[in-house]
mmCIF file of C-alpha atoms in Angstrom:
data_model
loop_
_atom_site.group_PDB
_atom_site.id
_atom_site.type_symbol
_atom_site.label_atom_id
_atom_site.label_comp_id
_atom_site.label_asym_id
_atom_site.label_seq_id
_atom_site.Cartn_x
_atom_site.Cartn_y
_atom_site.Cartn_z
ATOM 1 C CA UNK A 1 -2.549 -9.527 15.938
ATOM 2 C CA UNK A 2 0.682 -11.194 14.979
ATOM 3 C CA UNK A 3 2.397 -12.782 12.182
ATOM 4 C CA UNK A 4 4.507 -15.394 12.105
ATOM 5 C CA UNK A 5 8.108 -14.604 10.953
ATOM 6 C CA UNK A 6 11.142 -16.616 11.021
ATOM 7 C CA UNK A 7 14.765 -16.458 11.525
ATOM 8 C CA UNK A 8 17.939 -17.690 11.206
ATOM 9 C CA UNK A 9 20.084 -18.853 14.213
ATOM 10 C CA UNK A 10 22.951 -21.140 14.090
ATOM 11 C CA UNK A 11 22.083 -22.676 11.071
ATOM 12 C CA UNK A 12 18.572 -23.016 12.268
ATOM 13 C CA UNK A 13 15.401 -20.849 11.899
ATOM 14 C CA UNK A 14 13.348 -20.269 14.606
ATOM 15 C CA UNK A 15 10.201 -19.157 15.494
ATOM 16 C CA UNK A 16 9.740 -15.395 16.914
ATOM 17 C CA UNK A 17 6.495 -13.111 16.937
ATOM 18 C CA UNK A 18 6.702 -9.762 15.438
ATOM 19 C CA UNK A 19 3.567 -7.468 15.340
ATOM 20 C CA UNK A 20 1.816 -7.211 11.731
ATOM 21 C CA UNK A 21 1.154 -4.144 10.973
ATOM 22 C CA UNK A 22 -2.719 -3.589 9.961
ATOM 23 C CA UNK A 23 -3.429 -0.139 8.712
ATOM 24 C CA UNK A 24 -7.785 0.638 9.248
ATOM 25 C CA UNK A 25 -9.835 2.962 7.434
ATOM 26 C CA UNK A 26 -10.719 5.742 9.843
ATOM 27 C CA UNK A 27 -14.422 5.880 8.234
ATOM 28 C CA UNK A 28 -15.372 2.931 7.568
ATOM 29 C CA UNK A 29 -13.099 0.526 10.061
ATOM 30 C CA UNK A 30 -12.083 -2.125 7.544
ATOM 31 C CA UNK A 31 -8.334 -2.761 8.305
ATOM 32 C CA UNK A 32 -5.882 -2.645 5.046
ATOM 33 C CA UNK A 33 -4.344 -5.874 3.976
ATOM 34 C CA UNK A 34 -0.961 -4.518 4.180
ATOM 35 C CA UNK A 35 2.131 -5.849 5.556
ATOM 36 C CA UNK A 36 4.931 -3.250 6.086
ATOM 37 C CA UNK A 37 8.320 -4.288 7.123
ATOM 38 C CA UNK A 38 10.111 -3.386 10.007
ATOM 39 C CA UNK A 39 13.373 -0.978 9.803
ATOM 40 C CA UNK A 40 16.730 -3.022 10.956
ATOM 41 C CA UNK A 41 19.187 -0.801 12.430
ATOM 42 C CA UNK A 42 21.404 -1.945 9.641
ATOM 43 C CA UNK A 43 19.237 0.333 7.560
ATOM 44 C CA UNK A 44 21.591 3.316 9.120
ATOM 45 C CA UNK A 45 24.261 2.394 6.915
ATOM 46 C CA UNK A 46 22.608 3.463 3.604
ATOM 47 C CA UNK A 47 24.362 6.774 2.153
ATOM 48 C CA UNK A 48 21.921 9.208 2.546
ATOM 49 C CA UNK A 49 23.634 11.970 0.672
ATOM 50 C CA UNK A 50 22.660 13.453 -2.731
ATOM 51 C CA UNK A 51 24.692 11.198 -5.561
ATOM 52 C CA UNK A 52 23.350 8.658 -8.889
ATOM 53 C CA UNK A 53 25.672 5.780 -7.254
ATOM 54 C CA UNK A 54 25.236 3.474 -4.503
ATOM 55 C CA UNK A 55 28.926 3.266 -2.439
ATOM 56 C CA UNK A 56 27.301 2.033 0.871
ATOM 57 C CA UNK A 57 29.243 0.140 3.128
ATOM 58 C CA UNK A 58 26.027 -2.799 3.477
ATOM 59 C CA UNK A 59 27.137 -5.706 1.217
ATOM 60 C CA UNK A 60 23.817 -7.885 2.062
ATOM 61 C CA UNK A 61 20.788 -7.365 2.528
ATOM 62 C CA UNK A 62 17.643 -8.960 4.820
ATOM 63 C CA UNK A 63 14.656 -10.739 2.596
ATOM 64 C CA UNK A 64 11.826 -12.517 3.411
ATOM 65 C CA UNK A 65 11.801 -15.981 0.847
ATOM 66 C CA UNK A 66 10.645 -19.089 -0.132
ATOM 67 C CA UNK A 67 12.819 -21.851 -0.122
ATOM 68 C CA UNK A 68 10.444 -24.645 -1.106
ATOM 69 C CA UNK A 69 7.033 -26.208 -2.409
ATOM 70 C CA UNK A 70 5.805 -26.214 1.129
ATOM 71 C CA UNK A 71 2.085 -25.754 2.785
ATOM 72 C CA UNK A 72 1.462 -22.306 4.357
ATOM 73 C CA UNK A 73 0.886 -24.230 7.853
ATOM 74 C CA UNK A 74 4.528 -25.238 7.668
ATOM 75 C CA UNK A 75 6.712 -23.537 9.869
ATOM 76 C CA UNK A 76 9.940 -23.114 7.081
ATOM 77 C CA UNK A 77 6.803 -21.768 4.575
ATOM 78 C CA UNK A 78 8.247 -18.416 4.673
ATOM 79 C CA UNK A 79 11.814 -18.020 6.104
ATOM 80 C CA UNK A 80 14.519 -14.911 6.799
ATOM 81 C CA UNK A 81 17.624 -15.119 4.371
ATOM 82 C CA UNK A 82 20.738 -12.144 4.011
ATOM 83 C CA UNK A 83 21.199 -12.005 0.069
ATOM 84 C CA UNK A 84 23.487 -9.797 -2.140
ATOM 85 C CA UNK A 85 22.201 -6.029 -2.567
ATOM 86 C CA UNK A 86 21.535 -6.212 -6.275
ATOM 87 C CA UNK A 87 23.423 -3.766 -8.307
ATOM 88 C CA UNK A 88 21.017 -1.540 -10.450
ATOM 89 C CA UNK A 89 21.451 -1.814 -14.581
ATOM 90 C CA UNK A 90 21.283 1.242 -16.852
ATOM 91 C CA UNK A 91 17.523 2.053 -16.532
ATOM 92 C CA UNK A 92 16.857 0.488 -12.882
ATOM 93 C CA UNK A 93 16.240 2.434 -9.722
ATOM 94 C CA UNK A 94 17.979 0.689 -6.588
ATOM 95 C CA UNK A 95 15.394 1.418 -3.666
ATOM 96 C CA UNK A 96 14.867 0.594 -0.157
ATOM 97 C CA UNK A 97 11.808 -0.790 0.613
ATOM 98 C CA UNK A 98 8.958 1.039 3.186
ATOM 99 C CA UNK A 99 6.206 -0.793 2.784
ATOM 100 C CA UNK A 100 4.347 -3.776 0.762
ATOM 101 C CA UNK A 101 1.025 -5.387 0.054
ATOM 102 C CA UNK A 102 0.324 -8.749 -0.360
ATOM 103 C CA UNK A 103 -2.007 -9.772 -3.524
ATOM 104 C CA UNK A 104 -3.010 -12.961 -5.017
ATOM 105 C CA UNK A 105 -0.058 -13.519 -7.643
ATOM 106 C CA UNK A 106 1.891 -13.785 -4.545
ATOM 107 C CA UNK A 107 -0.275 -16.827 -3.404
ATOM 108 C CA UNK A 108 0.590 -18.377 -6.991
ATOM 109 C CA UNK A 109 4.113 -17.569 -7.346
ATOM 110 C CA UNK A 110 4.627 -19.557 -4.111
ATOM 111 C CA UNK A 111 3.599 -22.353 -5.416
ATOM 112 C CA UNK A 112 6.737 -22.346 -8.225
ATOM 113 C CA UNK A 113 8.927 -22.049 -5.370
ATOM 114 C CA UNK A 114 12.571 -21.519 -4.601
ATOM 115 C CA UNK A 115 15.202 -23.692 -3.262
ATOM 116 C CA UNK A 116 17.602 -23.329 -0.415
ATOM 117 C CA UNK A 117 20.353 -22.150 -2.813
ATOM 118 C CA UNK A 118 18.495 -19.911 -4.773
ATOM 119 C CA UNK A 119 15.621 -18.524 -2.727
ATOM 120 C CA UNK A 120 12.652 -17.036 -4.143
ATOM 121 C CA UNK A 121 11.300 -13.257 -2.659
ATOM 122 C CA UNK A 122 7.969 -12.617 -3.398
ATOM 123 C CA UNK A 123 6.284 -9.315 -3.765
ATOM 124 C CA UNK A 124 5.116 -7.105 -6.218
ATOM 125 C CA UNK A 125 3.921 -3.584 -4.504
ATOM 126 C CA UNK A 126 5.752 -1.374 -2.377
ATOM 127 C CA UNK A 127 6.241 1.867 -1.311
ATOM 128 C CA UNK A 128 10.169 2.908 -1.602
ATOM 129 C CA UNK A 129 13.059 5.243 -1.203
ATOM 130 C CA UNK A 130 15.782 5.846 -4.003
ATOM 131 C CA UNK A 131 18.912 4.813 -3.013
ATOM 132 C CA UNK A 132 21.068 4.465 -6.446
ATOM 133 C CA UNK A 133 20.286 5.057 -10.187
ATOM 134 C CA UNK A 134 21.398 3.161 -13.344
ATOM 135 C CA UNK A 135 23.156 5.727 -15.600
ATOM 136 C CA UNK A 136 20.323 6.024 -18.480
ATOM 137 C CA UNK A 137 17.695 6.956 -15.724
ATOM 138 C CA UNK A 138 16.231 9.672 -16.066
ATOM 139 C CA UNK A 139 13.764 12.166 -13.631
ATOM 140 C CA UNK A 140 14.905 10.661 -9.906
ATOM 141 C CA UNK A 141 17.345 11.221 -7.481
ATOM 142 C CA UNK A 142 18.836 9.631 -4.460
ATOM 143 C CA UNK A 143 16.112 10.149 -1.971
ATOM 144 C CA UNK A 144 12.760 10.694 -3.549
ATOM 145 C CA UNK A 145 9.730 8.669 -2.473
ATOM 146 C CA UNK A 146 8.551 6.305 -4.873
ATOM 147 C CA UNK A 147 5.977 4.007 -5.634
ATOM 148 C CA UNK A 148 5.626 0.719 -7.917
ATOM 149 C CA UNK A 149 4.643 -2.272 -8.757
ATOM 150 C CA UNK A 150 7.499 -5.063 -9.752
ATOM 151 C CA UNK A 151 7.778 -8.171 -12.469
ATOM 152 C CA UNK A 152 7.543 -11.507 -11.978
ATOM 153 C CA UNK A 153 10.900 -11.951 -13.993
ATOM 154 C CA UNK A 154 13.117 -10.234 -10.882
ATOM 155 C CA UNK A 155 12.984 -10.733 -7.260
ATOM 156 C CA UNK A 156 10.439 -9.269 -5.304
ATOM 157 C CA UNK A 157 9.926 -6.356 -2.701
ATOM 158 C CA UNK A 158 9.990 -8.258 -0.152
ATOM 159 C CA UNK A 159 13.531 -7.408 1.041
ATOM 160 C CA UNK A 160 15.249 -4.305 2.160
ATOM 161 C CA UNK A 161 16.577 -3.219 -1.045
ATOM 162 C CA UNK A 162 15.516 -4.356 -4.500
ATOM 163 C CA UNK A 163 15.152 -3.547 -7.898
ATOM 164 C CA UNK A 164 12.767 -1.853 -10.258
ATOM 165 C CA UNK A 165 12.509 -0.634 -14.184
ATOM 166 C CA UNK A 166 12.537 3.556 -13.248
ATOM 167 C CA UNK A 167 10.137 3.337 -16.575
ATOM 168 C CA UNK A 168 7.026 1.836 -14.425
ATOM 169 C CA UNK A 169 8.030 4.123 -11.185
ATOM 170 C CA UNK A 170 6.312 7.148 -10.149
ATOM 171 C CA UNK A 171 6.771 9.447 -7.521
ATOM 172 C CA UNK A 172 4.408 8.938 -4.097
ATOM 173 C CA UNK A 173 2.302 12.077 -3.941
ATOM 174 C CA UNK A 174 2.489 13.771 -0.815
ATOM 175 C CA UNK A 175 -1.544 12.838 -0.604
ATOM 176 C CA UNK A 176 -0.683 9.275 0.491
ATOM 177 C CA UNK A 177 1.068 7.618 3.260
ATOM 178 C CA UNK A 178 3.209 5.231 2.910
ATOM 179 C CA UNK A 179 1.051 2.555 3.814
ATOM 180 C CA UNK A 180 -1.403 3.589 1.216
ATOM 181 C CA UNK A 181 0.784 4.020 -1.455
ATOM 182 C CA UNK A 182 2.072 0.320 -1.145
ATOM 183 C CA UNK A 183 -1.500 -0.991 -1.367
ATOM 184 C CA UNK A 184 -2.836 0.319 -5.103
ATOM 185 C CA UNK A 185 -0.286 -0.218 -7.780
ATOM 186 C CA UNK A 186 -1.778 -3.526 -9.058
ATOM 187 C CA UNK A 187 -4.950 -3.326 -8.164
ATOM 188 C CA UNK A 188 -5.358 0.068 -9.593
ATOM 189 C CA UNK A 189 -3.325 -0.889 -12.976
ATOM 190 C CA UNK A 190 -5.489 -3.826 -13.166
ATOM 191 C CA UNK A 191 -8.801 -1.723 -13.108
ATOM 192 C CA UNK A 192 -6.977 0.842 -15.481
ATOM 193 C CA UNK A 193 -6.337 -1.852 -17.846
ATOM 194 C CA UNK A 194 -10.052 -3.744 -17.710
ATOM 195 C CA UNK A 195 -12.098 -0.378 -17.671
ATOM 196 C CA UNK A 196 -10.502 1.633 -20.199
ATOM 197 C CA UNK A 197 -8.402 -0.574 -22.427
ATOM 198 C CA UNK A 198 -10.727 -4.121 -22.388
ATOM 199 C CA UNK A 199 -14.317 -2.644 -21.508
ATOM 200 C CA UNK A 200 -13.425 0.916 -22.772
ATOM 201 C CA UNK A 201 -15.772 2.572 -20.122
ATOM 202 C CA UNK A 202 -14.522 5.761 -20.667
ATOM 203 C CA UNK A 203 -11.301 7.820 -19.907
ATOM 204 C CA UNK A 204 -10.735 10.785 -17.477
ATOM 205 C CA UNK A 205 -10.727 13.054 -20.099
ATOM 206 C CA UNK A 206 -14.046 12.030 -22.239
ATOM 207 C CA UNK A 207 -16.475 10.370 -19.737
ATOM 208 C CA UNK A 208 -18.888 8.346 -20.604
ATOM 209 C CA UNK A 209 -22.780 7.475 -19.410
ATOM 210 C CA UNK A 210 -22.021 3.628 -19.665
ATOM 211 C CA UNK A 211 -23.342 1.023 -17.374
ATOM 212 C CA UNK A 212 -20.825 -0.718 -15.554
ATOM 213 C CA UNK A 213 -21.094 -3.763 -12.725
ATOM 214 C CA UNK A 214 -18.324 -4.961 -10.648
ATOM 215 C CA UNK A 215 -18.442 -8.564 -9.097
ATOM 216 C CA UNK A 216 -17.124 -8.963 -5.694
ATOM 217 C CA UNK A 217 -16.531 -5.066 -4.870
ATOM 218 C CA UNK A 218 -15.116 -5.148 -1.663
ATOM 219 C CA UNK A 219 -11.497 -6.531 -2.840
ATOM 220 C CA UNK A 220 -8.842 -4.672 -3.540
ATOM 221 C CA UNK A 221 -9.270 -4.623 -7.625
ATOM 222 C CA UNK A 222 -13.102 -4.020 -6.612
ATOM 223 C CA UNK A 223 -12.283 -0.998 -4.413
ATOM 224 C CA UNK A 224 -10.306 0.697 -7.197
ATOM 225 C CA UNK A 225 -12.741 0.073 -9.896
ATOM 226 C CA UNK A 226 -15.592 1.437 -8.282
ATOM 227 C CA UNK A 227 -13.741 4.783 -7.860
ATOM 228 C CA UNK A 228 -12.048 4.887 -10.913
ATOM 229 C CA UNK A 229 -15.603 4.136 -12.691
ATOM 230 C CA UNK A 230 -17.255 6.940 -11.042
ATOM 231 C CA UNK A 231 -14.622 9.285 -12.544
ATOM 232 C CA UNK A 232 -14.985 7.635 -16.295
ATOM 233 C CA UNK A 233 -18.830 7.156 -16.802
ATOM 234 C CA UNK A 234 -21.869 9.186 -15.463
ATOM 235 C CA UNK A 235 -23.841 5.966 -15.957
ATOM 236 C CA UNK A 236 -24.684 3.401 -12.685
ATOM 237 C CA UNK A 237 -21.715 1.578 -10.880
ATOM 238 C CA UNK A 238 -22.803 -1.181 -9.358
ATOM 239 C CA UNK A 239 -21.427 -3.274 -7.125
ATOM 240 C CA UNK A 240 -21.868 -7.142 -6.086
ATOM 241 C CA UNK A 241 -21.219 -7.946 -2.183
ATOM 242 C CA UNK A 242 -22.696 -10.393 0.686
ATOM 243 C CA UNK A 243 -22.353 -8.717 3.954
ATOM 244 C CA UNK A 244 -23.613 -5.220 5.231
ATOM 245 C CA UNK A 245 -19.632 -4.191 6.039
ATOM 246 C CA UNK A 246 -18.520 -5.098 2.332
ATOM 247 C CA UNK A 247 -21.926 -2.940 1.452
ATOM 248 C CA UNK A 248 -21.242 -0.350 3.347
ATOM 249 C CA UNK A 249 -17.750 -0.167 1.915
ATOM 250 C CA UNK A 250 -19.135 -0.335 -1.660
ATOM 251 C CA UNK A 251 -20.845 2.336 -0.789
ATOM 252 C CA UNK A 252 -18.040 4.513 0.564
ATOM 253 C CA UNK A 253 -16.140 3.340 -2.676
ATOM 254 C CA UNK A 254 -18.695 5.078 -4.647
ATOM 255 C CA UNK A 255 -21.230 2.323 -5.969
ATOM 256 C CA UNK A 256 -24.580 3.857 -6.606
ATOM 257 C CA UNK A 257 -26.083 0.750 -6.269
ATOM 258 C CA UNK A 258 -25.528 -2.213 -4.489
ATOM 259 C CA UNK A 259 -26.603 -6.190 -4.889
ATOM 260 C CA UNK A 260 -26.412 -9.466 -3.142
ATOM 261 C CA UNK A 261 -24.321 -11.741 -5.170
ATOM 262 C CA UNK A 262 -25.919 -14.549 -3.523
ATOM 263 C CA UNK A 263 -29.324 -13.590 -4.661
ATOM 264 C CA UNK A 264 -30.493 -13.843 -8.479
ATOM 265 C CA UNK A 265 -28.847 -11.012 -10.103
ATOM 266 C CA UNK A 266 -31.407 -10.011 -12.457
ATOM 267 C CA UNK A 267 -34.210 -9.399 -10.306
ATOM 268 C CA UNK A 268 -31.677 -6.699 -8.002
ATOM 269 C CA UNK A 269 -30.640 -5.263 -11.450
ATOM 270 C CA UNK A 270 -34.349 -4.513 -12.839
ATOM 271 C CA UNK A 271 -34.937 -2.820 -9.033
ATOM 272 C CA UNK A 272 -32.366 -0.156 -10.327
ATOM 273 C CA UNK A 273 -34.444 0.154 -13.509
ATOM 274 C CA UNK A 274 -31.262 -1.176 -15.642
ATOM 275 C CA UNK A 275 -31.587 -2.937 -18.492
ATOM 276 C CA UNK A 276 -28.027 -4.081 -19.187
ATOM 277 C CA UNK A 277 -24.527 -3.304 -18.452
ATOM 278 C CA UNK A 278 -21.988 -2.459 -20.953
ATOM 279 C CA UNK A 279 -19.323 -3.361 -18.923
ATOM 280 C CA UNK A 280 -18.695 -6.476 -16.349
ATOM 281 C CA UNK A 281 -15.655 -7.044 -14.209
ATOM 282 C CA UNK A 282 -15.318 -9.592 -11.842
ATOM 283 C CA UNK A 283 -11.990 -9.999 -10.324
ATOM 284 C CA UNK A 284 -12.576 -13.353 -8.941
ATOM 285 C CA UNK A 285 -13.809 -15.624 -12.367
ATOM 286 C CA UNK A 286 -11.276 -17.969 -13.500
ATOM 287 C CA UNK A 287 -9.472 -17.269 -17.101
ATOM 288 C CA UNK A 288 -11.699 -14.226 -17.168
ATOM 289 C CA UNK A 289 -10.779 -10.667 -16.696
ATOM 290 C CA UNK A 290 -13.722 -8.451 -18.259
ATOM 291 C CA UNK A 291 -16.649 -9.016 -19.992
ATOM 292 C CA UNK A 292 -18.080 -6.808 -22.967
ATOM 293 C CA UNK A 293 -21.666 -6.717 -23.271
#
């Protein structure tokens, strides 16, 4: 497949084709919704020596951005800009950017925008490499492999280089590639946060033998809360899907029970021999995040 990218010529962008990279489970088939940037040769000129400071020759830097209020069908929806490399503050980790993922915030935060003199970059995940530190950061070096997830208050990763807070970075464990490692930082904080802070299912340390359901398990905040229930409670995880594949993946997830959410939920639920749930997630209600029962 292909996305749709667009650059700037002569004033002008134009259309061009550039293959979207679509990283698939080996098991179960399902490709990842990740979109990973290509490498400019530009990139060459980063410093890749051992130092805290950034003194590379690059003074800009490629982004993808929004420009404008404007319907994803439009051709100038998405557009390529150059913008300044941002210079990192005391605590912020300058890093160049590997890989992304795309998740729904990004479909809202379009909607506020940018203009053609102050474009807006998107993105919250990526996958990174340090390329300067702020002098009060502390534990990283020019070169490690990071991950993280961004804040809506700076621009986003979707650019060569940008910024991040070295306090919510960690470094990529070897486990992961680098396509992984750009696809769980939200979705896994966000089941961190609803299972054991909100619902209070357990922690990794004292497990519980809760009951716990998860609406719509196939997503991405679905996929991580099904695994990190299974390491948290002892009790039933079920999960809520419509088609075999998203089943199957359920399944692979961890669920130890599955159920049509287009099919009264009760009568699935008493099949199981459940009585209740002390926990309910659903990633996909409006206004709600978790549900105590």
């Amino acid at each position: 497949s292909t996305q749709s990218t667009w650059a700037r010529r002569r004033g002008r962008y134009h259309r061009r084709q550039a293959p979207q990279r679509a990283d698939t489970d080996r098991a179960s088939g399902v490709p990842r919704p990740l979109l990973a940037f290509r490498r400019h040769a530009a990139l060459t000129a980063v410093p890749k020596q051992p130092g805290r400071h950034y003194r590379g020759v690059m003074e800009s830097m490629h982004a993808v951005a929004i420009t404008g209020p404007l319907p994803v069908s439009d051709p100038e929806c998405f557009v390529d800009v150059d913008l300044p490399i941002p210079e990192p503050g005391p605590h912020d980790l300058l890093v160049e950017v590997q890989a992304v993922s795309v998740n729904p915030i990004d479909i809202k935060l379009r909607k506020e925008a940018g203009t053609l003199s102050h474009p807006r970059v998107l993105g919250f995940d990526a996958a990174s490499v340090v390329r300067a530190a702020g002098s009060e950061v502390n534990g990283f070096s020019v070169g490690d492999e990071v991950w993280h997830s961004g804040n809506r208050d700076r621009p986003g990763t979707y650019s060569q280089f940008t910024l991040v807070d070295s306090r919510i970075v960690s470094k990529r464990p070897p486990s992961l590639s680098i396509a992984d490692a750009a696809s769980l930082p939200l979705t896994a904080l966000t089941s961190w946060e609803a299972l054991i802070d909100h619902i209070r299912l357990g922690t990794p340390e004292e497990r519980s033998n809760k009951a716990f359901l998860m609406i719509g398990g196939a997503g991405g905040v679905g996929s991580a809360a099904i695994q990190l229930a299974r390491a948290i409670t002892s009790g039933p995880v079920v999960a809520t899907s419509s088609r075999p594949e998203s089943a199957q993946w359920c399944q692979d997830m961890g669920a130890t029970g599955i159920i049509n959410h287009r099919e009264p939920l009760a009568p699935q639920v008493n099949d199981f021999g459940i009585t209740g749930f002390d926990g309910i997630l659903s990633a996909y209600t409006p206004h709600v995040l978790c549900v105590d029962t």
